[in-house]
Short mmCIF file of C-alpha atoms in Angstrom, two decimals:
data_model
loop_
_atom_site.label_atom_id
_atom_site.label_comp_id
_atom_site.label_asym_id
_atom_site.label_seq_id
_atom_site.Cartn_x
_atom_site.Cartn_y
_atom_site.Cartn_z
CA MET A 7 23.30 -0.45 13.16
CA SER A 8 22.37 -3.56 11.18
CA LEU A 9 18.78 -4.41 10.29
CA VAL A 10 18.86 -7.26 12.80
CA ASP A 11 19.89 -4.82 15.53
CA GLU A 12 17.22 -2.33 14.40
CA VAL A 13 14.50 -5.00 14.68
CA ARG A 14 15.71 -6.10 18.13
CA SER A 15 15.86 -2.50 19.33
CA PHE A 16 12.34 -1.85 18.05
CA ASN A 17 11.07 -5.02 19.74
CA ARG A 18 12.44 -3.85 23.09
CA PHE A 19 10.84 -0.42 22.64
CA TYR A 20 7.51 -1.90 21.49
CA THR A 21 7.42 -4.36 24.37
CA ARG A 22 7.86 -1.54 26.89
CA ALA A 23 5.50 0.86 25.11
CA ILE A 24 2.43 -1.37 25.06
CA GLY A 25 3.18 -3.30 28.24
CA LEU A 26 3.77 -6.78 26.83
CA LEU A 27 5.70 -7.71 29.96
CA GLU A 28 2.71 -7.03 32.19
CA ARG A 29 1.22 -10.19 33.64
CA HIS A 30 -2.30 -9.37 32.48
CA LEU A 31 -3.91 -7.23 29.79
CA PRO A 32 -5.63 -3.94 30.74
CA ALA A 33 -9.06 -4.39 32.39
CA SER A 34 -8.63 -8.17 32.32
CA ASP A 35 -7.09 -10.98 34.32
CA LEU A 36 -6.27 -12.82 31.09
CA SER A 37 -2.64 -13.42 30.21
CA LEU A 38 -1.43 -12.41 26.75
CA PRO A 39 -1.55 -16.00 25.34
CA GLU A 40 -5.05 -16.49 26.81
CA ALA A 41 -6.19 -13.18 25.34
CA ARG A 42 -4.86 -14.12 21.90
CA VAL A 43 -6.85 -17.36 21.97
CA ILE A 44 -9.98 -15.59 23.21
CA TYR A 45 -9.64 -13.02 20.42
CA GLU A 46 -9.47 -15.67 17.68
CA ILE A 47 -12.46 -17.57 19.08
CA ALA A 48 -14.43 -14.31 19.23
CA GLN A 49 -13.90 -13.73 15.50
CA ARG A 50 -15.49 -17.04 14.43
CA ARG A 51 -16.19 -20.57 15.59
CA CYS A 52 -13.07 -22.60 14.98
CA THR A 53 -11.18 -25.67 16.15
CA ALA A 54 -8.16 -25.65 18.43
CA ALA A 55 -6.07 -26.87 15.48
CA GLU A 56 -7.11 -23.84 13.42
CA ILE A 57 -6.19 -21.48 16.26
CA GLY A 58 -2.85 -23.23 16.61
CA ARG A 59 -2.08 -22.63 12.95
CA LEU A 60 -3.21 -19.00 13.10
CA LEU A 61 -1.12 -18.22 16.17
CA ASP A 62 1.73 -20.62 15.42
CA MET A 63 1.24 -22.00 18.93
CA ASP A 64 2.49 -25.32 20.26
CA LYS A 65 -0.33 -27.91 20.40
CA ALA A 66 0.29 -28.89 24.05
CA HIS A 67 0.55 -25.25 25.15
CA LEU A 68 -2.66 -24.38 23.32
CA SER A 69 -4.45 -27.37 24.83
CA ARG A 70 -3.57 -26.19 28.34
CA ILE A 71 -4.81 -22.66 27.58
CA VAL A 72 -8.11 -23.91 26.15
CA GLY A 73 -8.51 -26.18 29.18
CA ARG A 74 -8.08 -23.24 31.56
CA LEU A 75 -10.53 -21.10 29.61
CA ARG A 76 -13.09 -23.89 29.55
CA ALA A 77 -12.68 -24.48 33.30
CA ARG A 78 -13.35 -20.79 33.95
CA GLY A 79 -16.53 -20.92 31.92
CA LEU A 80 -15.21 -18.64 29.17
CA VAL A 81 -15.11 -21.15 26.34
CA ALA A 82 -17.46 -23.94 25.27
CA SER A 83 -17.07 -26.62 22.64
CA LYS A 84 -19.39 -28.75 20.52
CA VAL A 85 -18.99 -31.36 17.82
CA SER A 86 -18.73 -29.91 14.32
CA PRO A 87 -21.76 -30.79 12.17
CA GLU A 88 -19.42 -31.15 9.20
CA HIS A 89 -16.85 -33.39 10.85
CA GLY A 90 -17.75 -35.51 13.84
CA ARG A 91 -14.19 -35.71 15.14
CA HIS A 92 -13.69 -31.95 15.27
CA LEU A 93 -14.70 -29.78 18.23
CA LEU A 94 -15.73 -26.21 17.48
CA LEU A 95 -14.79 -23.65 20.13
CA SER A 96 -16.99 -20.66 20.95
CA LEU A 97 -17.28 -18.06 23.70
CA THR A 98 -19.85 -18.48 26.42
CA PRO A 99 -21.84 -15.42 27.56
CA THR A 100 -19.23 -15.00 30.32
CA GLY A 101 -16.46 -15.30 27.74
CA THR A 102 -18.13 -12.74 25.50
CA ALA A 103 -18.33 -10.28 28.40
CA ALA A 104 -14.68 -10.90 29.25
CA PHE A 105 -13.68 -10.34 25.62
CA ALA A 106 -15.62 -7.06 25.49
CA ALA A 107 -13.93 -5.81 28.66
CA MET A 108 -10.54 -6.84 27.31
CA GLU A 109 -11.17 -5.05 24.00
CA ASP A 110 -12.30 -1.86 25.74
CA GLY A 111 -9.30 -1.89 28.05
CA THR A 112 -6.84 -2.52 25.23
CA ARG A 113 -8.33 0.23 23.05
CA GLU A 114 -8.21 2.70 25.94
CA ALA A 115 -4.57 1.81 26.61
CA ILE A 116 -3.57 2.31 22.97
CA ALA A 117 -5.58 5.55 22.80
CA ALA A 118 -3.65 6.80 25.85
CA LEU A 119 -0.38 5.85 24.15
CA LEU A 120 -1.35 7.91 21.09
CA ARG A 121 -2.81 10.85 22.98
CA ASP A 122 0.21 13.11 22.56
CA VAL A 123 0.98 12.06 18.98
CA ASP A 124 0.09 14.83 16.52
CA ALA A 125 -1.99 14.29 13.37
CA GLY A 126 0.94 14.22 10.96
CA SER A 127 2.84 11.73 13.09
CA ARG A 128 -0.26 9.55 13.37
CA GLN A 129 -0.52 9.38 9.59
CA ARG A 130 3.17 8.45 9.27
CA LEU A 131 2.81 5.89 12.04
CA GLY A 132 -0.14 4.24 10.32
CA ALA A 133 1.76 4.09 7.02
CA ALA A 134 4.84 2.65 8.74
CA LEU A 135 2.77 -0.05 10.45
CA ARG A 136 1.22 -1.03 7.11
CA ASP A 137 4.70 -1.13 5.56
CA ILE A 138 5.93 -3.46 8.30
CA ARG A 139 3.03 -5.85 7.73
CA ALA A 140 3.52 -5.75 3.96
CA ALA A 141 7.27 -6.42 4.32
CA PHE A 142 6.47 -9.62 6.18
CA GLY A 143 3.92 -10.70 3.59
CA GLU A 144 0.70 -9.67 5.33
CA ALA A 145 -1.44 -7.42 3.17
CA GLY A 146 -3.92 -6.54 5.92
CA ASN A 147 -7.41 -5.20 5.27
CA SER A 148 -6.57 -2.02 3.40
CA ALA A 149 -9.25 -0.39 1.29
CA PRO A 150 -8.73 -0.31 -2.50
CA PRO A 151 -6.78 2.68 -3.84
CA VAL A 152 -8.73 5.81 -4.77
CA LEU A 153 -7.86 8.42 -7.39
CA ARG A 154 -7.99 12.04 -6.29
CA PRO A 155 -6.93 15.46 -7.67
CA LEU A 156 -3.51 16.88 -6.87
CA GLY A 157 -3.06 18.64 -3.56
CA VAL A 158 -0.39 20.77 -1.91
CA GLY A 159 2.86 18.82 -1.56
CA ASP A 160 2.00 16.21 -4.20
CA VAL A 161 4.17 17.66 -6.96
CA GLY A 162 7.32 17.62 -4.81
CA TRP A 163 6.53 14.10 -3.65
CA ILE A 164 6.12 12.84 -7.24
CA ILE A 165 9.45 14.36 -8.28
CA HIS A 166 11.15 12.68 -5.32
CA ARG A 167 9.51 9.26 -5.72
CA GLN A 168 9.93 9.00 -9.49
CA ALA A 169 13.59 9.94 -9.23
CA ARG A 170 14.18 7.41 -6.45
CA LEU A 171 12.27 4.57 -8.12
CA TYR A 172 13.86 4.97 -11.55
CA HIS A 173 17.26 5.11 -9.89
CA GLU A 174 16.56 1.95 -7.90
CA ASP A 175 14.99 0.07 -10.82
CA TYR A 176 17.15 1.23 -13.72
CA GLY A 177 20.11 3.13 -12.27
CA TRP A 178 19.08 6.47 -13.77
CA ASP A 179 20.96 9.45 -12.36
CA TRP A 180 19.71 12.75 -11.00
CA THR A 181 19.32 14.31 -14.44
CA TYR A 182 16.03 12.40 -14.63
CA GLU A 183 14.96 14.13 -11.42
CA ALA A 184 15.74 17.47 -13.08
CA LEU A 185 13.62 16.50 -16.09
CA VAL A 186 10.60 15.59 -13.93
CA ALA A 187 11.03 18.79 -11.94
CA ARG A 188 11.02 20.90 -15.13
CA ILE A 189 7.98 19.10 -16.55
CA LEU A 190 5.95 19.58 -13.39
CA ALA A 191 7.14 23.15 -12.82
CA ASP A 192 5.92 24.06 -16.31
CA TYR A 193 2.66 22.18 -15.70
CA VAL A 194 1.94 24.10 -12.49
CA ALA A 195 3.01 27.48 -13.91
CA GLY A 196 0.86 27.18 -17.03
CA PHE A 197 -1.93 24.92 -15.78
CA ASP A 198 -5.02 25.09 -17.99
CA PRO A 199 -8.04 23.34 -16.39
CA ALA A 200 -9.80 23.28 -19.77
CA ARG A 201 -7.01 21.18 -21.29
CA GLU A 202 -5.12 19.53 -18.44
CA ASP A 203 -5.61 17.34 -15.37
CA GLY A 204 -3.72 15.11 -12.97
CA TRP A 205 -4.46 12.29 -10.55
CA ILE A 206 -2.97 10.85 -7.40
CA ALA A 207 -3.61 7.22 -6.50
CA GLU A 208 -3.88 6.95 -2.73
CA ARG A 209 -4.74 4.34 -0.11
CA ASP A 210 -5.00 4.95 3.63
CA GLY A 211 -3.29 8.33 3.16
CA ARG A 212 -0.33 6.85 1.29
CA ILE A 213 0.45 7.88 -2.31
CA LEU A 214 0.70 4.84 -4.59
CA GLY A 215 1.08 6.45 -8.01
CA SER A 216 0.13 9.24 -10.38
CA VAL A 217 -0.48 10.25 -13.99
CA PHE A 218 -0.95 13.56 -15.82
CA LEU A 219 -2.87 14.77 -18.85
CA MET A 220 -0.97 17.74 -20.34
CA LYS A 221 -1.59 19.98 -23.31
CA SER A 222 0.69 20.04 -26.33
CA GLU A 223 1.40 22.55 -29.10
CA GLU A 224 -1.32 20.89 -31.19
CA PRO A 225 -4.80 21.85 -29.88
CA GLN A 226 -6.30 18.44 -30.74
CA THR A 227 -3.49 16.40 -29.15
CA GLY A 228 -3.06 15.76 -25.44
CA ARG A 229 -0.06 14.19 -23.72
CA LEU A 230 -0.08 11.42 -21.15
CA ARG A 231 2.92 11.99 -18.89
CA LEU A 232 4.70 10.76 -15.77
CA LEU A 233 2.77 7.57 -15.12
CA TYR A 234 4.19 5.71 -12.14
CA VAL A 235 3.06 3.12 -9.58
CA GLU A 236 4.75 2.36 -6.27
CA PRO A 237 6.27 -1.16 -6.00
CA GLU A 238 3.84 -2.15 -3.22
CA ALA A 239 0.86 -1.44 -5.50
CA ARG A 240 2.10 -3.15 -8.65
CA GLY A 241 0.02 -6.07 -9.83
CA LEU A 242 -3.23 -4.51 -8.57
CA GLY A 243 -4.25 -3.05 -11.92
CA LEU A 244 -3.58 0.47 -10.68
CA GLY A 245 -1.50 1.45 -13.71
CA HIS A 246 -4.39 0.45 -15.97
CA ARG A 247 -6.81 2.55 -13.86
CA LEU A 248 -4.58 5.61 -14.05
CA VAL A 249 -4.12 5.34 -17.82
CA GLU A 250 -7.83 4.66 -18.41
CA THR A 251 -8.74 7.70 -16.28
CA CYS A 252 -6.39 9.87 -18.31
CA ILE A 253 -7.85 8.57 -21.59
CA ASP A 254 -11.42 9.19 -20.44
CA ARG A 255 -10.58 12.73 -19.37
CA ALA A 256 -8.84 13.46 -22.67
CA ARG A 257 -12.00 12.39 -24.53
CA ALA A 258 -14.16 14.50 -22.23
CA LEU A 259 -12.00 17.56 -22.93
CA GLY A 260 -12.40 17.07 -26.68
CA TYR A 261 -8.96 15.82 -27.64
CA ARG A 262 -8.76 13.82 -30.87
CA ARG A 263 -5.61 11.93 -29.95
CA LEU A 264 -3.35 11.21 -27.01
CA THR A 265 0.41 10.86 -27.29
CA LEU A 266 3.14 9.77 -24.89
CA TRP A 267 6.90 9.37 -24.85
CA THR A 268 8.57 6.53 -22.98
CA ASN A 269 11.63 4.28 -23.10
CA ASP A 270 11.69 0.72 -24.35
CA ILE A 271 12.99 -0.70 -21.06
CA LEU A 272 9.81 0.33 -19.23
CA LEU A 273 8.15 -2.95 -20.11
CA ALA A 274 5.24 -2.87 -17.63
CA ALA A 275 4.16 0.59 -18.76
CA ARG A 276 4.45 -0.38 -22.44
CA ARG A 277 2.17 -3.38 -21.88
CA ILE A 278 -0.46 -1.06 -20.37
CA TYR A 279 -0.24 1.35 -23.30
CA GLN A 280 -0.60 -1.48 -25.80
CA ALA A 281 -3.57 -2.92 -23.91
CA LYS A 282 -5.31 0.48 -24.08
CA GLY A 283 -4.83 0.73 -27.86
CA PHE A 284 -1.77 2.96 -28.15
CA ARG A 285 0.39 2.26 -31.19
CA LEU A 286 4.13 2.78 -31.51
CA VAL A 287 4.85 5.42 -34.19
CA ASP A 288 8.51 6.29 -33.64
CA GLU A 289 11.60 5.25 -31.71
CA ALA A 290 15.15 6.53 -31.58
CA PRO A 291 18.27 5.85 -29.48
CA HIS A 292 19.45 8.51 -27.06
CA HIS A 293 21.84 8.89 -24.13
CA SER A 294 20.03 10.23 -21.09
CA PHE A 295 20.04 9.83 -17.30
CA GLY A 296 23.48 8.20 -17.49
CA HIS A 297 22.44 5.39 -19.87
CA ASP A 298 22.03 4.50 -23.53
CA LEU A 299 18.28 4.20 -24.06
CA VAL A 300 15.72 3.87 -26.83
CA GLY A 301 12.97 6.47 -26.68
CA GLN A 302 9.54 5.67 -28.07
CA THR A 303 6.54 7.75 -29.12
CA TRP A 304 3.10 6.16 -28.85
CA ILE A 305 -0.25 7.55 -30.09
CA LEU A 306 -3.87 6.68 -29.31
CA ASP A 307 -6.62 7.94 -31.61
CA LEU A 308 -9.61 8.97 -29.52
#
């Protein structure tokens, strides 16, 4: 099935699931277009032109809807103090009561729809809905990412995501996945809380990246390893936060220096390391993950 067919199929399902073909919304005699207009007016005082742009609604159609709402005593208008030719729309007390009833009815209907959805599926559903909005260029009102300790299931997820992302971005084969798996298996098996740590970047239950502080054979030298950031979170400064957190923890644990190994094609990561004061001390060509690469060693004196 093509993506176009997938979207059309989802639209048909979604329309049935939440009752978009019903004549009126739950607990309201408002039609869907009327309810959309009422909702926007309830959020702030605005002009009809602003609502039209927000809802991408035809001017004549919107004018008829506003006229009906005004005739029913739900909406009032007054001249804008900032621009005498603009009319600001607002809800009357009757309109406010109608909006409250509509909101309660809609929330109850959605709650009923989700009643039999288990906790894990709810989390996946929320993440999928955020992905859909992000794919169409709407960031939404997500909270900023938080950094947390590793939990059960995180290690397997990091192995999977790093392998997939480096394959998609650079064409690396599954031998890179094996390398990450070995690194993290050794980390878990020999974890030393006095010398090691790890962080997951997460927002709304979705993992956006990670980084690890690992011990080395030299007691005074720690290793920064496996930094990665999901594509959707790039440009938010998250990579800098992860690296800075790792540096701070290395200092707190008494390390004198921090070292890392990377490849020269990982330009975004290299810029972060340079910005944090790491210096390049060695590089050498190698053939790994199905490609000819140039490995680099960087060191930060703490």
